[in-house]
PDB file of C-alpha atoms in Angstrom:
ATOM      1  CA  VAL A   1      -0.125  -0.041   0.164  1.00 46.00           C
ATOM      2  CA  THR A   2       2.907   2.296   0.959  1.00 43.00           C
ATOM      3  CA  ASP A   3       4.388   1.986  -2.316  1.00 45.00           C
ATOM      4  CA  ALA A   4       1.365   3.335  -4.469  1.00 43.00           C
ATOM      5  CA  LEU A   5       0.068   5.430  -1.646  1.00 51.00           C
ATOM      6  CA  GLU A   6       2.895   7.720  -1.762  1.00 50.00           C
ATOM      7  CA  ALA A   7       2.061   9.325  -5.345  1.00 50.00           C
ATOM      8  CA  GLY A   8      -0.261  11.737  -4.381  1.00 52.00           C
ATOM      9  CA  CYS A   9       2.421  13.555  -1.787  1.00 54.00           C
ATOM     10  CA  GLU A  10       5.869  12.381  -3.142  1.00 55.00           C
ATOM     11  CA  THR A  11       6.960  16.160  -4.070  1.00 52.00           C
ATOM     12  CA  HIS A  12       5.571  17.497  -0.831  1.00 52.00           C
ATOM     13  CA  CYS A  13       7.669  14.630   1.232  1.00 54.00           C
ATOM     14  CA  SER A  14      10.893  14.792  -0.873  1.00 53.00           C
ATOM     15  CA  ARG A  15      11.231  18.219  -0.190  1.00 53.00           C
ATOM     16  CA  SER A  16      10.327  17.939   3.502  1.00 53.00           C
ATOM     17  CA  GLN A  17      12.777  15.418   3.843  1.00 53.00           C
ATOM     18  CA  ASN A  18      15.423  17.539   2.506  1.00 55.00           C
ATOM     19  CA  GLN A  19      14.820  20.464   4.528  1.00 58.00           C
ATOM     20  CA  PHE A  20      15.300  18.104   7.567  1.00 58.00           C
ATOM     21  CA  ARG A  21      18.359  16.043   7.088  1.00 69.00           C
ATOM     22  CA  ALA A  22      21.302  15.836   9.172  1.00 76.00           C
ATOM     23  CA  LYS A  23      23.701  19.097   8.579  1.00 82.00           C
ATOM     24  CA  GLN A  24      27.592  18.734   8.048  1.00 84.00           C
ATOM     25  CA  ILE A  25      29.346  20.781  10.332  1.00 85.00           C
ATOM     26  CA  HIS A  26      33.271  19.687  10.361  1.00 87.00           C
ATOM     27  CA  LYS A  27      35.109  17.929   7.171  1.00 89.00           C
ATOM     28  CA  ALA A  28      38.783  16.305   7.493  1.00 89.00           C
ATOM     29  CA  ASP A  29      40.774  14.113   5.555  1.00 87.00           C
ATOM     30  CA  SER A  30      39.967  11.039   8.329  1.00 86.00           C
ATOM     31  CA  GLU A  31      36.369  12.374   9.499  1.00 88.00           C
ATOM     32  CA  VAL A  32      33.386  13.879   8.746  1.00 90.00           C
ATOM     33  CA  MET A  33      30.806  15.396  11.686  1.00 88.00           C
ATOM     34  CA  PHE A  34      27.248  15.790  11.100  1.00 84.00           C
ATOM     35  CA  ARG A  35      24.497  17.155  13.411  1.00 82.00           C
ATOM     36  CA  ARG A  36      20.986  16.502  13.563  1.00 75.00           C
ATOM     37  CA  PRO A  37      18.166  19.318  13.059  1.00 71.00           C
ATOM     38  CA  PRO A  38      16.878  20.740  16.374  1.00 70.00           C
ATOM     39  CA  GLY A  39      13.938  19.349  18.066  1.00 68.00           C
ATOM     40  CA  PRO A  40      12.286  16.421  16.762  1.00 64.00           C
ATOM     41  CA  ILE A  41       9.828  16.888  13.584  1.00 62.00           C
ATOM     42  CA  ALA A  42       6.419  15.199  13.990  1.00 64.00           C
ATOM     43  CA  ASN A  43       5.161  15.743  10.577  1.00 64.00           C
ATOM     44  CA  PRO A  44       7.190  15.649   7.147  1.00 65.00           C
ATOM     45  CA  ILE A  45       4.338  17.725   6.011  1.00 71.00           C
ATOM     46  CA  GLU A  46       3.211  20.548   7.995  1.00 70.00           C
ATOM     47  CA  SER A  47      -0.283  19.971   9.530  1.00 76.00           C
ATOM     48  CA  CYS A  48      -1.084  16.623   7.743  1.00 82.00           C
ATOM     49  CA  ASP A  49      -1.458  13.819  10.132  1.00 83.00           C
ATOM     50  CA  THR A  50      -2.471  11.254   7.746  1.00 87.00           C
ATOM     51  CA  MET A  51      -2.318  10.158   4.303  1.00 88.00           C
ATOM     52  CA  GLU A  52      -5.751  11.462   3.131  1.00 91.00           C
ATOM     53  CA  GLN A  53      -4.481  14.706   4.277  1.00 91.00           C
ATOM     54  CA  ALA A  54      -1.205  14.828   2.547  1.00 91.00           C
ATOM     55  CA  PHE A  55      -3.223  13.634  -0.614  1.00 93.00           C
ATOM     56  CA  ARG A  56      -5.404  16.891  -0.025  1.00 93.00           C
ATOM     57  CA  LYS A  57      -2.650  19.356   0.442  1.00 92.00           C
ATOM     58  CA  SER A  58      -1.047  17.805  -2.677  1.00 94.00           C
ATOM     59  CA  VAL A  59      -4.459  18.168  -4.616  1.00 96.00           C
ATOM     60  CA  GLU A  60      -4.699  22.119  -3.436  1.00 95.00           C
ATOM     61  CA  LYS A  61      -0.968  22.523  -4.444  1.00 94.00           C
ATOM     62  CA  TYR A  62      -0.677  20.934  -8.035  1.00 96.00           C
ATOM     63  CA  LYS A  63      -4.726  21.095  -9.251  1.00 96.00           C
ATOM     64  CA  GLU A  64      -4.261  20.825 -12.901  1.00 97.00           C
ATOM     65  CA  ARG A  65      -1.079  18.779 -13.247  1.00 98.00           C
ATOM     66  CA  PRO A  66      -0.823  15.252 -14.166  1.00 97.00           C
ATOM     67  CA  PHE A  67      -1.107  12.573 -11.773  1.00 96.00           C
ATOM     68  CA  LEU A  68      -1.562   9.364 -12.886  1.00 96.00           C
ATOM     69  CA  GLY A  69      -1.595   8.200 -16.821  1.00 96.00           C
ATOM     70  CA  THR A  70      -2.601   4.938 -18.236  1.00 95.00           C
ATOM     71  CA  ARG A  71      -2.084   3.279 -21.738  1.00 94.00           C
ATOM     72  CA  GLU A  72      -5.384   1.641 -22.990  1.00 91.00           C
ATOM     73  CA  ILE A  73      -4.785  -1.733 -24.130  1.00 90.00           C
ATOM     74  CA  LEU A  74      -5.425  -1.963 -28.409  1.00 90.00           C
ATOM     75  CA  GLU A  75      -4.764  -5.487 -28.712  1.00 88.00           C
ATOM     76  CA  GLU A  76      -3.627  -8.544 -27.555  1.00 87.00           C
ATOM     77  CA  LYS A  77      -1.225 -10.638 -29.656  1.00 89.00           C
ATOM     78  CA  ASP A  78       0.411 -14.208 -29.266  1.00 88.00           C
ATOM     79  CA  GLU A  79       3.996 -13.969 -29.947  1.00 88.00           C
ATOM     80  CA  VAL A  80       5.690 -17.012 -30.431  1.00 88.00           C
ATOM     81  CA  GLN A  81       9.208 -17.675 -29.132  1.00 88.00           C
ATOM     82  CA  SER A  82      12.492 -19.096 -30.559  1.00 88.00           C
ATOM     83  CA  ASN A  83      11.988 -22.095 -27.994  1.00 91.00           C
ATOM     84  CA  GLY A  84       8.447 -22.615 -29.350  1.00 87.00           C
ATOM     85  CA  ARG A  85       6.858 -20.817 -25.966  1.00 90.00           C
ATOM     86  CA  VAL A  86       3.723 -18.860 -26.691  1.00 88.00           C
ATOM     87  CA  PHE A  87       3.878 -15.071 -25.016  1.00 89.00           C
ATOM     88  CA  GLN A  88       0.584 -12.806 -24.885  1.00 85.00           C
ATOM     89  CA  LYS A  89       1.846  -9.016 -25.517  1.00 89.00           C
ATOM     90  CA  PHE A  90      -0.101  -5.877 -25.489  1.00 89.00           C
ATOM     91  CA  VAL A  91      -0.272  -3.501 -27.931  1.00 92.00           C
ATOM     92  CA  LEU A  92      -0.694  -0.101 -25.854  1.00 93.00           C
ATOM     93  CA  GLY A  93      -2.049   2.995 -27.151  1.00 94.00           C
ATOM     94  CA  GLU A  94      -0.911   6.543 -25.807  1.00 95.00           C
ATOM     95  CA  TYR A  95      -0.952   7.736 -22.620  1.00 96.00           C
ATOM     96  CA  SER A  96      -4.570   9.363 -20.673  1.00 96.00           C
ATOM     97  CA  TRP A  97      -3.945  11.536 -18.096  1.00 97.00           C
ATOM     98  CA  LEU A  98      -5.897  12.341 -14.383  1.00 97.00           C
ATOM     99  CA  THR A  99      -4.848  15.583 -13.190  1.00 98.00           C
ATOM    100  CA  PHE A 100      -4.528  15.641  -9.401  1.00 98.00           C
ATOM    101  CA  ALA A 101      -8.451  17.683  -9.490  1.00 98.00           C
ATOM    102  CA  ASP A 102      -9.401  14.477 -11.607  1.00 98.00           C
ATOM    103  CA  MET A 103      -8.214  11.885  -9.270  1.00 98.00           C
ATOM    104  CA  ASP A 104      -9.526  13.881  -6.382  1.00 98.00           C
ATOM    105  CA  ALA A 105     -12.848  13.872  -7.764  1.00 98.00           C
ATOM    106  CA  LYS A 106     -13.008  10.496  -8.772  1.00 98.00           C
ATOM    107  CA  THR A 107     -11.828   9.368  -5.533  1.00 98.00           C
ATOM    108  CA  GLU A 108     -14.344  11.043  -3.899  1.00 98.00           C
ATOM    109  CA  ALA A 109     -16.945   9.667  -5.826  1.00 98.00           C
ATOM    110  CA  PHE A 110     -15.833   6.167  -5.396  1.00 98.00           C
ATOM    111  CA  GLY A 111     -15.920   6.437  -1.613  1.00 98.00           C
ATOM    112  CA  ARG A 112     -19.294   7.609  -1.637  1.00 98.00           C
ATOM    113  CA  GLY A 113     -20.011   4.369  -4.203  1.00 98.00           C
ATOM    114  CA  LEU A 114     -19.066   2.042  -1.615  1.00 99.00           C
ATOM    115  CA  ARG A 115     -20.949   3.844   1.038  1.00 98.00           C
ATOM    116  CA  GLU A 116     -24.280   3.639  -1.076  1.00 98.00           C
ATOM    117  CA  ILE A 117     -23.606  -0.219  -0.988  1.00 98.00           C
ATOM    118  CA  GLY A 118     -23.435  -0.580   2.194  1.00 98.00           C
ATOM    119  CA  GLN A 119     -19.788   0.055   3.201  1.00 98.00           C
ATOM    120  CA  GLU A 120     -19.922   1.576   6.609  1.00 98.00           C
ATOM    121  CA  PRO A 121     -16.707   4.033   7.855  1.00 97.00           C
ATOM    122  CA  LYS A 122     -14.191   2.162  10.322  1.00 97.00           C
ATOM    123  CA  CYS A 123     -15.151  -0.825   9.196  1.00 98.00           C
ATOM    124  CA  ASN A 124     -12.556  -3.086   6.964  1.00 98.00           C
ATOM    125  CA  ILE A 125     -12.536  -3.370   3.273  1.00 99.00           C
ATOM    126  CA  VAL A 126     -10.055  -5.936   1.210  1.00 99.00           C
ATOM    127  CA  ILE A 127      -8.797  -4.726  -1.899  1.00 99.00           C
ATOM    128  CA  PHE A 128      -7.391  -8.201  -3.766  1.00 98.00           C
ATOM    129  CA  ALA A 129      -6.164  -7.239  -7.414  1.00 97.00           C
ATOM    130  CA  GLU A 130      -3.561  -6.294  -9.159  1.00 95.00           C
ATOM    131  CA  THR A 131      -1.592  -3.124  -9.258  1.00 93.00           C
ATOM    132  CA  ARG A 132      -3.600  -0.593 -11.962  1.00 94.00           C
ATOM    133  CA  ALA A 133      -5.166   2.381 -11.904  1.00 96.00           C
ATOM    134  CA  GLU A 134      -8.446   1.466 -10.349  1.00 97.00           C
ATOM    135  CA  TRP A 135      -6.367  -0.012  -7.563  1.00 98.00           C
ATOM    136  CA  LEU A 136      -5.168   3.693  -6.505  1.00 97.00           C
ATOM    137  CA  VAL A 137      -8.210   4.925  -7.334  1.00 98.00           C
ATOM    138  CA  ALA A 138     -10.025   2.354  -4.802  1.00 98.00           C
ATOM    139  CA  ALA A 139      -7.567   2.960  -1.995  1.00 97.00           C
ATOM    140  CA  TYR A 140      -7.551   6.674  -2.039  1.00 97.00           C
ATOM    141  CA  GLY A 141     -11.626   6.645  -2.170  1.00 98.00           C
ATOM    142  CA  CYS A 142     -11.294   4.474   0.989  1.00 98.00           C
ATOM    143  CA  MET A 143      -9.502   6.679   2.724  1.00 96.00           C
ATOM    144  CA  LYS A 144     -11.235   9.777   2.067  1.00 96.00           C
ATOM    145  CA  HIS A 145     -14.289   8.062   3.847  1.00 97.00           C
ATOM    146  CA  ASN A 146     -12.540   6.698   6.644  1.00 96.00           C
ATOM    147  CA  ILE A 147     -12.647   3.131   5.357  1.00 98.00           C
ATOM    148  CA  PRO A 148      -9.611   0.787   6.602  1.00 97.00           C
ATOM    149  CA  VAL A 149      -7.963  -1.009   3.538  1.00 98.00           C
ATOM    150  CA  VAL A 150      -6.700  -4.353   3.652  1.00 98.00           C
ATOM    151  CA  THR A 151      -4.693  -5.347   0.631  1.00 97.00           C
ATOM    152  CA  ILE A 152      -4.327  -9.214  -0.270  1.00 98.00           C
ATOM    153  CA  TYR A 153      -1.731 -10.148  -2.603  1.00 95.00           C
ATOM    154  CA  ALA A 154      -3.006 -11.300  -6.286  1.00 94.00           C
ATOM    155  CA  THR A 155      -0.740 -14.384  -6.398  1.00 93.00           C
ATOM    156  CA  LEU A 156      -2.225 -15.999  -2.760  1.00 95.00           C
ATOM    157  CA  GLY A 157      -3.681 -19.069  -3.435  1.00 95.00           C
ATOM    158  CA  GLU A 158      -7.384 -19.730  -2.271  1.00 96.00           C
ATOM    159  CA  ASP A 159      -6.902 -20.641   1.269  1.00 97.00           C
ATOM    160  CA  ALA A 160      -4.816 -17.909   2.115  1.00 97.00           C
ATOM    161  CA  ILE A 161      -7.059 -15.549   0.671  1.00 98.00           C
ATOM    162  CA  ALA A 162     -10.304 -16.740   2.774  1.00 98.00           C
ATOM    163  CA  HIS A 163      -8.040 -16.187   5.754  1.00 98.00           C
ATOM    164  CA  GLY A 164      -7.014 -12.999   4.985  1.00 98.00           C
ATOM    165  CA  ILE A 165     -10.690 -11.719   4.478  1.00 98.00           C
ATOM    166  CA  ASN A 166     -12.074 -14.145   7.592  1.00 98.00           C
ATOM    167  CA  GLN A 167      -9.315 -12.339   9.767  1.00 98.00           C
ATOM    168  CA  THR A 168     -10.278  -8.969   8.837  1.00 98.00           C
ATOM    169  CA  GLU A 169     -14.372  -9.639   9.198  1.00 98.00           C
ATOM    170  CA  VAL A 170     -14.818  -7.829   5.771  1.00 98.00           C
ATOM    171  CA  THR A 171     -17.887  -7.363   4.281  1.00 98.00           C
ATOM    172  CA  HIS A 172     -16.966  -5.776   1.398  1.00 99.00           C
ATOM    173  CA  VAL A 173     -14.150  -7.103  -1.168  1.00 99.00           C
ATOM    174  CA  ILE A 174     -12.569  -4.950  -4.440  1.00 99.00           C
ATOM    175  CA  THR A 175     -11.370  -7.051  -7.132  1.00 98.00           C
ATOM    176  CA  SER A 176     -10.775  -7.576 -10.580  1.00 96.00           C
ATOM    177  CA  ALA A 177     -13.027  -9.266 -13.587  1.00 96.00           C
ATOM    178  CA  GLU A 178      -9.912 -11.525 -14.082  1.00 94.00           C
ATOM    179  CA  LEU A 179      -9.596 -12.938 -10.458  1.00 96.00           C
ATOM    180  CA  LEU A 180     -13.364 -12.815  -9.875  1.00 96.00           C
ATOM    181  CA  PRO A 181     -13.860 -16.153 -10.818  1.00 95.00           C
ATOM    182  CA  LYS A 182     -11.729 -17.580  -7.440  1.00 96.00           C
ATOM    183  CA  PHE A 183     -14.591 -16.198  -5.496  1.00 97.00           C
ATOM    184  CA  LYS A 184     -16.638 -18.889  -6.521  1.00 96.00           C
ATOM    185  CA  THR A 185     -15.302 -20.992  -4.116  1.00 96.00           C
ATOM    186  CA  ILE A 186     -13.860 -18.453  -1.707  1.00 97.00           C
ATOM    187  CA  LEU A 187     -17.073 -17.313  -1.174  1.00 97.00           C
ATOM    188  CA  HIS A 188     -18.345 -20.835   0.679  1.00 96.00           C
ATOM    189  CA  HIS A 189     -15.549 -19.844   3.206  1.00 97.00           C
ATOM    190  CA  THR A 190     -15.938 -16.512   4.075  1.00 98.00           C
ATOM    191  CA  PRO A 191     -19.617 -16.096   5.658  1.00 97.00           C
ATOM    192  CA  LYS A 192     -19.605 -12.510   6.491  1.00 98.00           C
ATOM    193  CA  VAL A 193     -18.776 -11.151   2.672  1.00 98.00           C
ATOM    194  CA  LYS A 194     -21.942  -9.769   0.873  1.00 98.00           C
ATOM    195  CA  HIS A 195     -20.645  -7.458  -1.529  1.00 98.00           C
ATOM    196  CA  LEU A 196     -17.949  -7.637  -4.704  1.00 98.00           C
ATOM    197  CA  VAL A 197     -16.921  -5.047  -6.600  1.00 98.00           C
ATOM    198  CA  TYR A 198     -14.987  -5.697  -9.654  1.00 98.00           C
ATOM    199  CA  MET A 199     -12.517  -3.692 -11.814  1.00 97.00           C
ATOM    200  CA  GLU A 200     -13.586  -4.394 -15.374  1.00 95.00           C
ATOM    201  CA  SER A 201     -11.383  -6.095 -17.895  1.00 91.00           C
ATOM    202  CA  PRO A 202      -9.138  -3.422 -19.665  1.00 86.00           C
ATOM    203  CA  LEU A 203      -9.533  -5.893 -22.860  1.00 81.00           C
ATOM    204  CA  LYS A 204     -13.212  -5.344 -22.436  1.00 77.00           C
ATOM    205  CA  LYS A 205     -14.152  -8.729 -21.991  1.00 81.00           C
ATOM    206  CA  GLN A 206     -17.407  -9.596 -20.030  1.00 86.00           C
ATOM    207  CA  PRO A 207     -16.722 -11.509 -16.585  1.00 89.00           C
ATOM    208  CA  GLU A 208     -19.197 -14.409 -15.957  1.00 89.00           C
ATOM    209  CA  LEU A 209     -21.359 -13.183 -13.346  1.00 92.00           C
ATOM    210  CA  ALA A 210     -23.060 -16.546 -12.571  1.00 91.00           C
ATOM    211  CA  GLY A 211     -22.219 -19.355 -10.399  1.00 92.00           C
ATOM    212  CA  PHE A 212     -21.881 -17.380  -6.888  1.00 94.00           C
ATOM    213  CA  LYS A 213     -22.898 -18.452  -3.810  1.00 93.00           C
ATOM    214  CA  ASP A 214     -26.212 -17.193  -2.865  1.00 94.00           C
ATOM    215  CA  GLY A 215     -27.079 -13.253  -1.212  1.00 95.00           C
ATOM    216  CA  ILE A 216     -23.763 -12.004  -2.794  1.00 97.00           C
ATOM    217  CA  GLN A 217     -23.927  -8.799  -4.974  1.00 98.00           C
ATOM    218  CA  LEU A 218     -21.700  -8.549  -7.690  1.00 98.00           C
ATOM    219  CA  HIS A 219     -20.613  -4.468  -8.677  1.00 98.00           C
ATOM    220  CA  ALA A 220     -19.111  -3.071 -11.574  1.00 98.00           C
ATOM    221  CA  PHE A 221     -16.283  -0.324 -10.702  1.00 98.00           C
ATOM    222  CA  GLU A 222     -17.787   1.885 -13.293  1.00 97.00           C
ATOM    223  CA  ALA A 223     -21.174   1.544 -11.634  1.00 98.00           C
ATOM    224  CA  VAL A 224     -19.801   2.045  -8.163  1.00 98.00           C
ATOM    225  CA  LEU A 225     -18.340   5.271  -9.446  1.00 98.00           C
ATOM    226  CA  GLU A 226     -21.522   6.289 -11.169  1.00 98.00           C
ATOM    227  CA  ALA A 227     -23.646   6.029  -7.797  1.00 98.00           C
ATOM    228  CA  GLY A 228     -21.082   7.770  -5.897  1.00 98.00           C
ATOM    229  CA  GLU A 229     -20.925  10.913  -8.678  1.00 97.00           C
ATOM    230  CA  ARG A 230     -24.961  10.843  -7.649  1.00 97.00           C
ATOM    231  CA  SER A 231     -24.476  10.452  -4.199  1.00 96.00           C
ATOM    232  CA  THR A 232     -25.274  12.772  -1.607  1.00 93.00           C
ATOM    233  CA  ILE A 233     -23.653  11.118   1.702  1.00 89.00           C
TER     234      ILE A 233
END
């Protein structure tokens, strides 16, 4: 989570860290002396105690600057290697950028959308998905609405996934269309989960939505965003 969420406040943090580094006070052929800055530093970014506050401060300062860039997958090709193995290769389009202001609006809408489908503040939510733009939108959206994020690696086996979900007592899970089929089995071992939000396939493939345990509600990522844009929460 930390690596991904540094994006919104990297400029602030790096500048502040440079200011607070120890100062060289003496240098000789055989020694160098440094002295730490006077007094402890409580916050690397002034007046920010949380990641959400750091993101908000970055939005205020860099509103129209590019924040997050993605490339559309135009085509998927099979590429035969010299040893006969076949690798899948993506043909990508140009970058499309969201500004800090765009990202702020999108994350706010997603957080509201989660609230509309029953996710409560201060209640855990799981993100079980590959690294992608929607992952970051989801994480910041949760932070904006005081929803603790539990991350589960997309490479884990079904037993480990079920264990992580049960230990954190979540009712909502955010995943991807590619990983959605795993839940046809996992949900039989995670009794508290009632909602699955899935990020749509970048290849525009429609996921199979049949065969899930009774009582489970499935929500497309974009549908949650749209619900949040209409929400008055």
